[in-house]
Amino acid sequence: MSLFAIAEAVRIGASSAVNEVDRALARIRDANGTLNAATRLLADRAFADADAIDRRIALGEDVGPLAGVPFGVKDLFDVAGLPTTAGAGMRRDAAPATRDAEAVRRLTAAGALLVATLNMDEYAYGFATVNAAHGTTRNPHDPARLAGGSSGGSAAAVGADLLPLTLGSDTNGSVRVPASLCGIHGLKPTHASLPMQGVFPFVDSFDDIGPFTKRADELELVWRILGGAGTAATASPRAARLGGWFLADSDPDFVPALDAIGELLGGLPEVELPEVARARSAAFLMTAAEGGAFHLPTLRSRALEYDPATRDRLIAGALLPHAAYAAAEAFRAWFRAQVAALFERFDVLVAPAAPCVAPLVDDPVIEVGGQRVPARANLGMLTQPISFIGLPVVTVPLRRPGQLPLGIQLIGRRGDEATLFALAKQLEAVGITGYSAPRSA
């Protein structure tokens, strides 16, 4: 059922918020043994909040556009009364949060009901949701495959239709990659445009929160509730496809999909971003340096409590010389100017979100330049250059019933999410993109 249908049913009394919570929790319990999407179920809180929503509706109150809609959050959002683990076993006994993260507060103020926290890569450092403390989240379209990361639990929960709405975070692609692999819509907003208060940090230069939904109009509504604002949508946007780096190692099925988008829009010329491989490398360097610096005090006292795969990358980042970080920042200013010049000619850039379908859990690699490389570090190769300069992206799933999902990035200039949502809804309306239920659903 869509987010809109749930809210309408609750408002008119065809369902109740309590019933919707009960159904959501039952779906998660039934599926979580296979998917491992949820880390904690918040049944007591959810039922109490749902009862309050139902009583307010009975009194004739407007409880908001998300009336009775159950949702979950990546396990790095503060939830009052619980430790914020950021996916780390070493934080299970952290002091409980004193209040909800601001994004959670805004959704609950709109009538939504928090029912679960969701799995992620430890400290959001990875693209796979392979977690030493909580296990691996599996793809709803094929549990033998990865869900992507680091917001894999959030994406899998929506992709499997366990929840109509979840929140994740995106530093280098942690919303866009799992949205692509799980066949759903996801948003990486303009950097620093949505509230980060109460979200465990990773890399301040790139960190953003973002929602997952099945439909583009649902994603737009949630963005607005979270505080999204900006320019009005551009009518008849000029669009181009990103070639070179973005297509060289990508699934060949992207080409006919991009051609179909071009036919719809009256053309989709191919352009290339300059020095895009260098942009990705600079993003890697800044990520490692900032993440390492943030974790350095804890690494000095509790290094052995980290997942070794996370610990070693953070230590390497903490050892990077400041001159290397400064060079990456200087390059970022140049790269941002080059891409801004491209947006003088086009309103939207279109590119694959992840280069391939979800890799196998037992063989977690992808092929880049003819070489097999680890998926955990490389699934974000097409997303990192975009978050490097803070641009908004709506990820949309190609319409592929019965096949493993592939996702497309719709990339806009800063503050122009509205144009991306308008295009996403247009592509969905003609059937080029859209959610396809897993074959086992």
XYZ file of N, CA and C in Angstrom, residues 76-169:
282
model
N 21.702 5.434 12.963
C 22.537 6.540 13.396
C 21.728 7.803 13.690
N 20.380 7.678 13.647
C 19.503 8.766 14.069
C 19.211 8.607 15.563
N 19.288 9.696 16.300
C 18.937 9.638 17.717
C 17.465 9.274 17.883
N 17.197 8.338 18.770
C 15.849 7.962 19.188
C 15.824 8.090 20.702
N 14.954 8.937 21.205
C 14.929 9.233 22.635
C 14.846 7.948 23.459
N 15.757 7.833 24.426
C 15.759 6.696 25.335
C 16.604 5.524 24.889
N 17.179 5.595 23.672
C 17.988 4.491 23.156
C 19.402 4.971 22.835
N 20.404 4.092 22.971
C 21.738 4.456 22.502
C 21.763 4.551 20.985
N 22.453 5.538 20.472
C 22.627 5.681 19.028
C 23.878 4.906 18.650
N 23.696 3.741 18.035
C 24.841 2.853 17.838
C 25.676 3.191 16.615
N 25.108 3.871 15.618
C 25.788 4.077 14.340
C 26.296 2.754 13.765
N 25.563 1.686 14.054
C 25.916 0.377 13.517
C 27.086 -0.294 14.204
N 27.552 0.248 15.312
C 28.754 -0.269 15.967
C 28.387 -1.035 17.228
N 28.846 -2.285 17.318
C 28.615 -3.060 18.521
C 29.182 -2.400 19.755
N 30.289 -1.666 19.609
C 30.933 -1.015 20.743
C 30.082 0.105 21.335
N 29.009 0.515 20.633
C 28.154 1.591 21.124
C 26.813 1.080 21.667
N 26.679 -0.221 21.823
C 25.415 -0.753 22.356
C 25.117 -0.228 23.749
N 26.144 0.100 24.499
C 25.963 0.589 25.868
C 26.216 2.088 25.982
N 26.170 2.799 24.858
C 26.339 4.250 24.888
C 25.183 4.889 25.661
N 25.401 6.076 26.164
C 24.342 6.790 26.872
C 23.145 6.978 25.941
N 21.937 6.756 26.438
C 20.768 6.909 25.570
C 20.563 8.352 25.135
N 20.022 8.510 23.949
C 19.697 9.843 23.441
C 18.625 10.474 24.312
N 18.725 11.773 24.524
C 17.755 12.477 25.355
C 16.556 12.969 24.556
N 16.683 13.007 23.237
C 15.571 13.430 22.386
C 15.756 12.831 21.006
N 14.700 12.815 20.240
C 14.771 12.321 18.862
C 15.577 13.279 17.993
N 16.212 12.720 16.951
C 16.825 13.562 15.919
C 15.772 14.485 15.324
N 16.197 15.636 14.858
C 15.251 16.617 14.332
C 14.442 16.062 13.167
N 15.053 15.280 12.299
C 14.313 14.704 11.174
C 13.216 13.768 11.666
N 13.506 12.988 12.709
C 12.494 12.105 13.288
C 11.374 12.937 13.888
N 11.715 14.015 14.557
C 10.706 14.901 15.150
C 9.781 15.472 14.066
N 10.337 15.850 12.943
C 9.511 16.447 11.890
C 8.559 15.418 11.270
N 9.030 14.202 11.097
C 8.148 13.172 10.546
C 7.049 12.809 11.531
N 7.387 12.668 12.804
C 6.361 12.320 13.785
C 5.376 13.468 13.969
N 5.838 14.705 13.847
C 4.922 15.842 13.921
C 3.936 15.834 12.759
N 4.315 15.197 11.654
C 3.430 15.079 10.491
C 2.550 13.831 10.568
N 2.590 13.111 11.688
C 1.717 11.962 11.891
C 2.348 10.609 11.701
N 3.633 10.551 11.289
C 4.290 9.265 11.053
C 4.664 8.600 12.375
N 4.837 7.280 12.344
C 5.061 6.473 13.540
C 6.343 5.669 13.415
N 7.295 5.941 14.273
C 8.587 5.252 14.236
C 8.438 3.856 14.814
N 8.798 2.824 14.022
C 8.615 1.444 14.463
C 9.910 0.642 14.556
N 11.014 1.138 13.966
C 12.219 0.311 13.945
C 13.454 1.146 13.665
N 14.602 0.662 14.161
C 15.897 1.141 13.687
C 16.452 0.093 12.723
N 17.291 0.524 11.805
C 17.626 -0.299 10.639
C 19.129 -0.432 10.444
N 19.527 -1.547 9.882
C 20.933 -1.939 9.796
C 21.723 -1.044 8.840
N 23.032 -1.031 9.033
C 23.925 -0.158 8.272
C 25.351 -0.683 8.370
N 26.240 -0.179 7.519
C 27.673 -0.416 7.710
C 28.134 0.306 8.974
N 29.063 -0.300 9.702
C 29.551 0.321 10.924
C 30.064 1.730 10.649
N 29.547 2.674 11.415
C 29.892 4.087 11.307
C 29.691 4.634 9.889
N 28.828 3.967 9.110
C 28.459 4.398 7.748
C 29.627 4.324 6.766
N 30.658 3.510 7.083
C 31.849 3.449 6.240
C 31.791 2.204 5.365
N 31.035 2.282 4.281
C 30.951 1.170 3.344
C 29.717 1.284 2.478
N 29.692 0.497 1.408
C 28.578 0.503 0.463
C 27.873 -0.854 0.413
N 27.947 -1.640 1.490
C 27.464 -3.019 1.408
C 26.494 -3.423 2.509
N 26.488 -2.737 3.671
C 25.778 -3.163 4.877
C 26.164 -4.596 5.244
N 27.457 -4.777 5.369
C 28.051 -5.971 5.968
C 28.543 -5.528 7.338
N 27.842 -5.953 8.387
C 28.059 -5.385 9.709
C 28.524 -6.467 10.684
N 29.653 -6.211 11.325
C 30.244 -7.213 12.210
C 29.358 -7.508 13.417
N 28.612 -6.527 13.895
C 27.776 -6.710 15.080
C 26.382 -7.217 14.745
N 25.820 -6.760 13.633
C 24.417 -7.036 13.318
C 24.226 -7.946 12.109
N 25.294 -8.311 11.442
C 25.167 -9.182 10.282
C 24.931 -8.408 8.994
N 24.783 -9.137 7.914
C 24.637 -8.560 6.574
C 23.166 -8.404 6.222
N 22.803 -7.230 5.725
C 21.453 -7.038 5.187
C 21.416 -7.575 3.768
N 20.360 -8.312 3.461
C 20.255 -8.974 2.160
C 19.207 -8.306 1.282
N 19.383 -8.500 -0.003
C 18.564 -7.811 -0.990
C 17.183 -8.446 -1.103
N 16.110 -7.663 -1.052
C 14.769 -8.256 -1.136
C 14.476 -8.920 -2.474
N 15.201 -8.561 -3.528
C 14.984 -9.170 -4.844
C 15.732 -10.492 -4.995
N 16.723 -10.710 -4.152
C 17.470 -11.968 -4.133
C 18.296 -11.980 -2.866
N 17.869 -12.701 -1.832
C 18.595 -12.687 -0.562
C 20.027 -13.208 -0.637
N 20.413 -13.784 -1.761
C 21.808 -14.180 -1.927
C 22.686 -12.986 -2.294
N 22.069 -11.811 -2.461
C 22.801 -10.621 -2.905
C 22.762 -9.521 -1.856
N 23.709 -8.595 -1.973
C 23.809 -7.462 -1.065
C 22.675 -6.474 -1.310
N 22.326 -5.754 -0.261
C 21.348 -4.671 -0.387
C 22.015 -3.348 -0.709
N 23.334 -3.288 -0.603
C 24.039 -2.014 -0.745
C 24.118 -1.308 0.594
N 24.861 -0.195 0.613
C 25.016 0.512 1.865
C 25.525 1.929 1.658
N 25.707 2.639 2.712
C 25.632 2.086 4.055
C 24.221 2.029 4.636
N 23.233 2.580 3.928
C 21.849 2.580 4.422
C 21.089 1.360 3.930
N 21.723 0.192 3.968
C 21.124 -0.996 3.369
C 19.862 -1.461 4.052
N 19.807 -1.390 5.389
C 18.600 -1.800 6.077
C 17.420 -0.924 5.722
N 17.659 0.369 5.576
C 16.593 1.301 5.216
C 16.059 1.017 3.820
N 16.960 0.744 2.872
C 16.530 0.469 1.501
C 15.837 -0.882 1.394
N 16.370 -1.891 2.061
C 15.767 -3.223 1.977
C 14.367 -3.235 2.570
N 14.148 -2.468 3.640
C 12.831 -2.441 4.273
C 11.772 -1.870 3.344
N 12.129 -0.862 2.555
C 11.183 -0.306 1.587
C 11.075 -1.209 0.371
N 12.201 -1.710 -0.110
C 12.183 -2.579 -1.286
C 11.367 -3.834 -1.080
N 11.372 -4.356 0.144
C 10.599 -5.560 0.476
C 9.169 -5.232 0.880
N 8.804 -3.954 0.868
C 7.463 -3.492 1.249
C 7.164 -3.795 2.712
N 8.215 -3.764 3.553
C 8.002 -3.894 4.994
C 7.538 -2.569 5.579
N 8.074 -1.474 5.051
C 7.728 -0.129 5.473
C 7.577 0.752 4.234
N 6.655 1.721 4.256
C 6.500 2.602 3.097
C 7.504 3.740 3.068
N 8.194 3.963 4.186
C 9.091 5.111 4.314
C 10.196 4.780 5.296
N 11.427 5.108 4.932
C 12.549 5.012 5.862
C 13.473 6.198 5.641
N 14.320 6.434 6.630
C 15.356 7.453 6.518
C 16.720 6.792 6.506
N 17.604 7.336 5.676
C 19.000 6.929 5.656
C 19.878 8.155 5.667
N 21.149 7.934 5.450
C 22.080 9.054 5.281
C 22.968 8.752 4.091
